Coordinates of C-alpha atoms in Angstrom, one line a residue:
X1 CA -41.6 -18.2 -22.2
X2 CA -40.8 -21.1 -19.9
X3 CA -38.4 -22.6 -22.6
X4 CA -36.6 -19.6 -23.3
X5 CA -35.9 -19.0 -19.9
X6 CA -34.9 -22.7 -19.7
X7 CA -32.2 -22.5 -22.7
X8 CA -30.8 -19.2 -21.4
X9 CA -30.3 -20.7 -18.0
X10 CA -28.4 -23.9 -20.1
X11 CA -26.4 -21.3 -21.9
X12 CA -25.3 -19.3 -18.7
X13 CA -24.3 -23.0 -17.4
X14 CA -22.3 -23.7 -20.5
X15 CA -20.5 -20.4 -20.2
X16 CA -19.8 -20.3 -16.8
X17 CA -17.8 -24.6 -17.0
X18 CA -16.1 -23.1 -20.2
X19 CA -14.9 -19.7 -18.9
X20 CA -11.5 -20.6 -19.3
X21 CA -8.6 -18.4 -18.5
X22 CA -5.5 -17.0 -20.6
X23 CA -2.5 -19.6 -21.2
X24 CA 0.7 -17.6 -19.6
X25 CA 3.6 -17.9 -21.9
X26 CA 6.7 -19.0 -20.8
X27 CA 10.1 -19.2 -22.2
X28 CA 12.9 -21.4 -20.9
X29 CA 16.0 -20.0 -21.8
X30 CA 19.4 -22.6 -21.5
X31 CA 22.6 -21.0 -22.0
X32 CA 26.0 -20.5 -20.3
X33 CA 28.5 -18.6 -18.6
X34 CA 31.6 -19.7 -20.5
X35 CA 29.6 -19.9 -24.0
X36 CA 30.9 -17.7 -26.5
X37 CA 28.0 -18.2 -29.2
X38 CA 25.4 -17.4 -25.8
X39 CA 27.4 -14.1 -26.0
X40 CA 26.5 -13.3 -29.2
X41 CA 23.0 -14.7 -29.9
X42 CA 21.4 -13.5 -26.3
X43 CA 21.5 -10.0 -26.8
X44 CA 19.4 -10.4 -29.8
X45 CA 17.3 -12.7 -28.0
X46 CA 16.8 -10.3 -24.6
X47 CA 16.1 -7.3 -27.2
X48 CA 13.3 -9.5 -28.8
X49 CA 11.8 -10.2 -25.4
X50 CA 11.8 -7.0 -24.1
X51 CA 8.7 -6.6 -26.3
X52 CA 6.8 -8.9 -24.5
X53 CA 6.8 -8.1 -20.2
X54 CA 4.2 -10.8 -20.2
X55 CA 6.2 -13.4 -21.1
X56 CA 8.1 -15.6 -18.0
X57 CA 11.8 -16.0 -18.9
X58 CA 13.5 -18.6 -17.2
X59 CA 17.0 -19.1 -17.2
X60 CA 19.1 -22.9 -16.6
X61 CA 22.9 -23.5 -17.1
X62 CA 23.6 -26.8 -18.0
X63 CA 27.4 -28.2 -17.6
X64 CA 27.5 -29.3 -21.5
X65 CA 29.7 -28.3 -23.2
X66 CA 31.1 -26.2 -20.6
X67 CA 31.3 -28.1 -17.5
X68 CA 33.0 -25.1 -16.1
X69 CA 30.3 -22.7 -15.8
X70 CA 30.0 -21.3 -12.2
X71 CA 26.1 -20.9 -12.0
X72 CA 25.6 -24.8 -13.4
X73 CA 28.4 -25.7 -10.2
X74 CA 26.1 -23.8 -7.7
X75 CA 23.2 -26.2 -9.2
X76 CA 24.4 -28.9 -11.4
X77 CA 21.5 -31.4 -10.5
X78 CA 19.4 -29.2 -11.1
X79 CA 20.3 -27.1 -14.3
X80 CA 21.1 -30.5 -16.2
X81 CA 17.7 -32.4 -15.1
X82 CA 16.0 -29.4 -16.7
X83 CA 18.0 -29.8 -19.8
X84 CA 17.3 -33.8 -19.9
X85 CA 13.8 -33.1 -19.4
X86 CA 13.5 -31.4 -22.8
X87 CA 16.2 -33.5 -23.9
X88 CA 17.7 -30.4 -25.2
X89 CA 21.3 -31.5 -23.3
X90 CA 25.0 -31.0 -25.2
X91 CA 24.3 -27.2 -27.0
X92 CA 23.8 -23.8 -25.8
X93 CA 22.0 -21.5 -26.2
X94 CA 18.8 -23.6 -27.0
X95 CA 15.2 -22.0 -26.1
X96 CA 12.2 -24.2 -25.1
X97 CA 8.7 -22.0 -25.3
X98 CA 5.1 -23.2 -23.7
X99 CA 7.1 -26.7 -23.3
X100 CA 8.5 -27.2 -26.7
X101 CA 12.1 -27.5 -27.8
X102 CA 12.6 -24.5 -30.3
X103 CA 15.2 -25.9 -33.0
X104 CA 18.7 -25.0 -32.2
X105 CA 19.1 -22.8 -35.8
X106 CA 16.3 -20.9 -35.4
X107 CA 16.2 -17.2 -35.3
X108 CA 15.9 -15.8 -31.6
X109 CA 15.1 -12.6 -33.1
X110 CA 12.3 -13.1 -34.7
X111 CA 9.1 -12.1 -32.8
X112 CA 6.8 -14.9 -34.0
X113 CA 8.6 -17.2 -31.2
X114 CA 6.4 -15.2 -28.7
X115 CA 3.8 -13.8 -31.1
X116 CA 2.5 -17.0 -32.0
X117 CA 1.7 -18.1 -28.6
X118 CA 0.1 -15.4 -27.2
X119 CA -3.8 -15.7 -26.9
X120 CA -4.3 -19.5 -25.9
X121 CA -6.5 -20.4 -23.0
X122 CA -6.3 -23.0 -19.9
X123 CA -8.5 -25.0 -18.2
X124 CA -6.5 -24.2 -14.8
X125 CA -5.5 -21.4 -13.1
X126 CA -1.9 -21.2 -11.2
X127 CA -0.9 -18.8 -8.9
X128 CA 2.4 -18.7 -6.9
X129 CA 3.7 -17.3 -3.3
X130 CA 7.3 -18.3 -1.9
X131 CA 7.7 -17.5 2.3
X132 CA 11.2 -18.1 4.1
X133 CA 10.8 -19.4 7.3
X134 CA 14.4 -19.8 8.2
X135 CA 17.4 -17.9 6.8
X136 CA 18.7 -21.4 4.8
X137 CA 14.6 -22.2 3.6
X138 CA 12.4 -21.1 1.6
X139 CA 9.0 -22.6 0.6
X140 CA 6.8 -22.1 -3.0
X141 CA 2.9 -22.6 -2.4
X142 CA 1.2 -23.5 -5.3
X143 CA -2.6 -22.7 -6.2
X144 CA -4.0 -24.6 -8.8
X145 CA -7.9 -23.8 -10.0
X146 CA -9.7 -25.7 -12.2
X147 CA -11.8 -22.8 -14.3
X148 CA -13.5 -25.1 -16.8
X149 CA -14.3 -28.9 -17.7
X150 CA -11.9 -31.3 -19.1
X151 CA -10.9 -34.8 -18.9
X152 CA -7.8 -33.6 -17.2
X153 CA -7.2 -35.0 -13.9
X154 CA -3.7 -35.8 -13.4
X155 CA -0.3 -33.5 -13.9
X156 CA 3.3 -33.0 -14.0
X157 CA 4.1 -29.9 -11.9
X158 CA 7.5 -28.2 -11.8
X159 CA 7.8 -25.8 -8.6
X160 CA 11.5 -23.9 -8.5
X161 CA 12.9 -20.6 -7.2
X162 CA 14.8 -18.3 -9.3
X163 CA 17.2 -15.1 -8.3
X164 CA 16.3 -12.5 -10.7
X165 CA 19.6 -11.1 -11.2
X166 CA 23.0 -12.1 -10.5
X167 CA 25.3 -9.5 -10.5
X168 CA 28.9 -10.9 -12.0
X169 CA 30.3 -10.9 -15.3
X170 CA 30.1 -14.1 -17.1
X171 CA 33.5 -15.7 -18.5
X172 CA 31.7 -14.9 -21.8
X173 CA 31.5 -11.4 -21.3
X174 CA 27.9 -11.3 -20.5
X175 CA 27.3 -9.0 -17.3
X176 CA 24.4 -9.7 -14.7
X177 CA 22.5 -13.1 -15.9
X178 CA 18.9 -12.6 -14.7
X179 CA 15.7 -14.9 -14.1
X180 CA 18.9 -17.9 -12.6
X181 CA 17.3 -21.2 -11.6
X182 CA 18.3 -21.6 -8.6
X183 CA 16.7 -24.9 -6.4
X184 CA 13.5 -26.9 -7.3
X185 CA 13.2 -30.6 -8.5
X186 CA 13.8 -30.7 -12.1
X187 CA 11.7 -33.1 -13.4
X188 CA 8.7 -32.2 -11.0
X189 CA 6.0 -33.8 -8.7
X190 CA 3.2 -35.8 -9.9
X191 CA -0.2 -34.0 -8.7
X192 CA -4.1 -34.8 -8.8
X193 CA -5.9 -32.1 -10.1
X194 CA -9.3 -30.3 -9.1
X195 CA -12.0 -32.0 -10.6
X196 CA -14.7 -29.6 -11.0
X197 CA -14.8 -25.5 -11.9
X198 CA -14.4 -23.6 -9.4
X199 CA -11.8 -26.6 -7.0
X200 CA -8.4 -25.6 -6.2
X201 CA -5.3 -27.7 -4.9
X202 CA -2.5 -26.2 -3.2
X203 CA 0.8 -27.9 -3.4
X204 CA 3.8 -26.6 -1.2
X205 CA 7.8 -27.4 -1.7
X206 CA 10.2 -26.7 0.4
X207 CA 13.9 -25.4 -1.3
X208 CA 16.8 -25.8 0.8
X209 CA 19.0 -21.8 0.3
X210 CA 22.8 -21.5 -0.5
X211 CA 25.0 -18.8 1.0
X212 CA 25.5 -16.2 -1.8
X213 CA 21.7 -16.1 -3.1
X214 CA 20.2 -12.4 -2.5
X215 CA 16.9 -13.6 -1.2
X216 CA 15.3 -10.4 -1.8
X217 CA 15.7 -11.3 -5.4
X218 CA 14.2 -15.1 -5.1
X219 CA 10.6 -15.5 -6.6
X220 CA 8.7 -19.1 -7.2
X221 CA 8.1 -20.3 -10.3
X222 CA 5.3 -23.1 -10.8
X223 CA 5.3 -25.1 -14.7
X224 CA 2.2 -27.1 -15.5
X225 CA 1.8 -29.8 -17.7
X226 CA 0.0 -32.9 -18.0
X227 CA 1.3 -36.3 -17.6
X228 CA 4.0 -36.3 -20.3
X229 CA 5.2 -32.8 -21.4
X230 CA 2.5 -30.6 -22.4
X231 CA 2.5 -27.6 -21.0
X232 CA -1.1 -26.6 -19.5
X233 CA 0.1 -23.3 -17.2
X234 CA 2.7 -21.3 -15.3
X235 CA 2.6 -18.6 -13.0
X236 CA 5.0 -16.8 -11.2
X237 CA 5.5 -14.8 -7.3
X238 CA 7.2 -12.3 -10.1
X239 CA 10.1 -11.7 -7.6
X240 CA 7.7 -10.4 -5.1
X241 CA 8.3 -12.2 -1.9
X242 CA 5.8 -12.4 0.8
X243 CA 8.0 -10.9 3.7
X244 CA 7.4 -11.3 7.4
X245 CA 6.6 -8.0 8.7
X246 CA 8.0 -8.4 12.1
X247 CA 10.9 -9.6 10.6
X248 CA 12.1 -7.7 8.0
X249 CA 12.9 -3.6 8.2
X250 CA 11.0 -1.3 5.9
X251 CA 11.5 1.4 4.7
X252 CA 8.8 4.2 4.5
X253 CA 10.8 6.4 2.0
X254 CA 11.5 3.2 -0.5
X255 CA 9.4 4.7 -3.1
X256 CA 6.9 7.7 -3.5
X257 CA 3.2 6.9 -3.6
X258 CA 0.2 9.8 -4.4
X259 CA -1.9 10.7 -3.2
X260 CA -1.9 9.7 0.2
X261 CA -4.1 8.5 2.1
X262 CA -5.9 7.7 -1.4
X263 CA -9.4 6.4 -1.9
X264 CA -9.7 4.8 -5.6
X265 CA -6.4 4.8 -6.9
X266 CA -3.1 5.0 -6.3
X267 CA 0.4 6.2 -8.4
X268 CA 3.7 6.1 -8.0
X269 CA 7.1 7.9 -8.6
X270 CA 8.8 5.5 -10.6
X271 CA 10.2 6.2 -13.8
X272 CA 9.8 2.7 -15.2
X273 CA 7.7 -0.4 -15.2
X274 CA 7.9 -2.7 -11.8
X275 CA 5.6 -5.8 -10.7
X276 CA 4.0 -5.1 -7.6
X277 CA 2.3 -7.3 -4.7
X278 CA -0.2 -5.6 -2.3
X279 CA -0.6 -7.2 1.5
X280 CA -2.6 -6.3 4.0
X281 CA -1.4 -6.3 8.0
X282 CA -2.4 -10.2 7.5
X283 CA -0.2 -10.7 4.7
X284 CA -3.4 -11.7 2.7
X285 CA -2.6 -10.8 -1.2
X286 CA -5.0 -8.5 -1.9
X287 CA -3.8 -7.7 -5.5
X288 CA -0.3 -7.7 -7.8
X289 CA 0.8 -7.6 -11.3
X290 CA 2.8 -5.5 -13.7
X291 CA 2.3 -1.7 -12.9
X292 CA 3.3 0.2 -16.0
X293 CA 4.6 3.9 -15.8
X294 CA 1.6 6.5 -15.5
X295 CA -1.0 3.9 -14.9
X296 CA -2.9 3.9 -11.8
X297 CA -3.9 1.2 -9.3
X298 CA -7.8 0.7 -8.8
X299 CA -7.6 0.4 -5.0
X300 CA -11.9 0.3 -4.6
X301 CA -11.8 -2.9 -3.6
X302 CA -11.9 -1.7 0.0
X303 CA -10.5 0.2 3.1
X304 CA -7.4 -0.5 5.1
X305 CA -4.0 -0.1 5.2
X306 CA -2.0 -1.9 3.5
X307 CA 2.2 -2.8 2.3
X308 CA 3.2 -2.9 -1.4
X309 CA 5.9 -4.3 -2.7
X310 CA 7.7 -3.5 -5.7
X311 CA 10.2 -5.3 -8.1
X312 CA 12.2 -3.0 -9.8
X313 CA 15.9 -2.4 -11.4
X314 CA 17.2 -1.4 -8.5
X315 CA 15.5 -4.4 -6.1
X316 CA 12.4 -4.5 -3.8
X317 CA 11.0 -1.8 -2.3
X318 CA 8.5 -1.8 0.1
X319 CA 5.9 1.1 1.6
X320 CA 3.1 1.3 3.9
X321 CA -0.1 3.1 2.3
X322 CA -3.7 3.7 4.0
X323 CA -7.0 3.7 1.7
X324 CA -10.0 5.6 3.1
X325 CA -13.3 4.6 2.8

């Protein structure tokens, strides 16, 4: 009996260092504003993503081969570091997914390119917030977790904010580019990371803000790899910024929740999918993630009132709610 309950105890050990966690899947997307072939070959693209919310799309403009694209001028360091990283510069559009360069001629249609990455696993945990605590800064705080053992112990990690829509039309035609790299040092920071299950590191960067940026469209982005270029994790505020209470307005009316007060859960009135962040008076994240249309919120976790924040077509819109007991 003794030894059964010995190898069952070496099991639950075994489980709990290898529990690890899914691998988010993230596509970076390099086009431009003056590109006529972007015009034709994104829509195609943007249909096939559309089929996957749970993919990150990130979008960089580099200046080649048209140095006159106005969202590469708002950020030329920037846009063209992230293109010499992949050493993808001189061509658009060119799509780099979990880290690798996707080769130039192949079809963005096709649904294998996200398909085939879904259901890998990480050693690490990531989790993202972005604060502004002037009107020309914003900062990204980065949580990294190591969930399970590996030899891993440095990291390349790539903090940047992005405005999730721009609303201009492009010189290619294209109307309102979305997911826009926007500040965020392009070939990242070397890191340490957490040693054993269970650790966590948090890494902050501070991004300085142009005139022009909505930022109640800004959201962080943190990339993951390891020393070179292999992509380990991402994750994402999702274009949920944590917003000063005493600073900005809100609006009680910005969306309609039921019922309220509630106890267990919690809908809304939307008519389409948003990603939502719930605070409490602290700003503590209690939850947040994609809330799709009919689904409700389990809110058991406990008692309080609390603000949620929602990303939608139309912007972020925020609401007071109470949860009894």
């Amino acid at each position: 009996m003794k030894r059964l309950i010995l190898l069952s105890l070496n099991a639950l050990l075994l489980t709990s260092v290898r529990a690890q966690v899914p691998k988010q899947v993230v596509v970076e997307h390099f086009t431009n504003t003056w590109c006529s072939t972007c015009a034709s070959r994104n829509p195609g693209f943007f249909t096939n993503l559309s089929a996957f919310p749970q993919v990150i799309h990130l979008s960089y403009h580099p200046s080649s081969p048209y140095p006159q694209c106005e969202l590469n001028q708002e950020n030329k360091s920037g846009n063209d570091g992230r293109t010499q990283f992949y050493n993808v510069y001189g061509s658009t559009p060119r799509l780099v997914i979990q880290g690798t360069p996707i080769p130039a001629q192949s079809d963005y249609t096709d649904p294998a390119l996200f398909n085939n990455e879904l259901g890998d696993s990480s050693d690490f945990s990531v989790r993202v917030s972005i604060g502004f605590p002037s009107s020309d800064k914003a900062v990204t705080q980065v949580v990294i977790k190591r969930v399970a053992s590996s030899g891993q112990s440095g990291a390349l990690l790539f903090q940047g904010i992005f405005e999730d829509t721009v609303f201009r039309t492009n010189q290619n035609g294209e109307k309102n580019p979305v997911h826009v790299y926007r500040n965020g040092a392009p070939n990242g920071q070397n890191i340490q990371l957490p040693q054993n299950p269970g650790d966590s590191v948090v890494i902050t960067e501070e991004h300085t803000l142009s005139q022009g940026w909505n930022t109640e469209r800004l959201y962080g982005v943190a990339l993951l790899y390891d020393e070179g270029t292999n992509y380990l994790q991402a994750g994402s505020s999702q274009g949920m910024p944590l917003l000063s209470l005493s600073s900005r307005k809100l609006s009680e009316n910005a969306v309609g929740l039921y019922p309220l007060p509630c106890r267990d859960q919690l809908f809304n009135t939307l008519n389409e999918d948003a990603w939502f962040r719930i605070t409490d008076l602290s700003g503590r994240e209690i939850q947040s993630g994609f809330w799709k249309v009919g689904t409700a919120l389990d809110l058991s976790t406990g008692s309080g009132t609390y603000l949620l924040q929602l990303k939608t077509t139309e912007g972020i819109r925020r609401r007071f709610f109470q949860v009894l007991p």
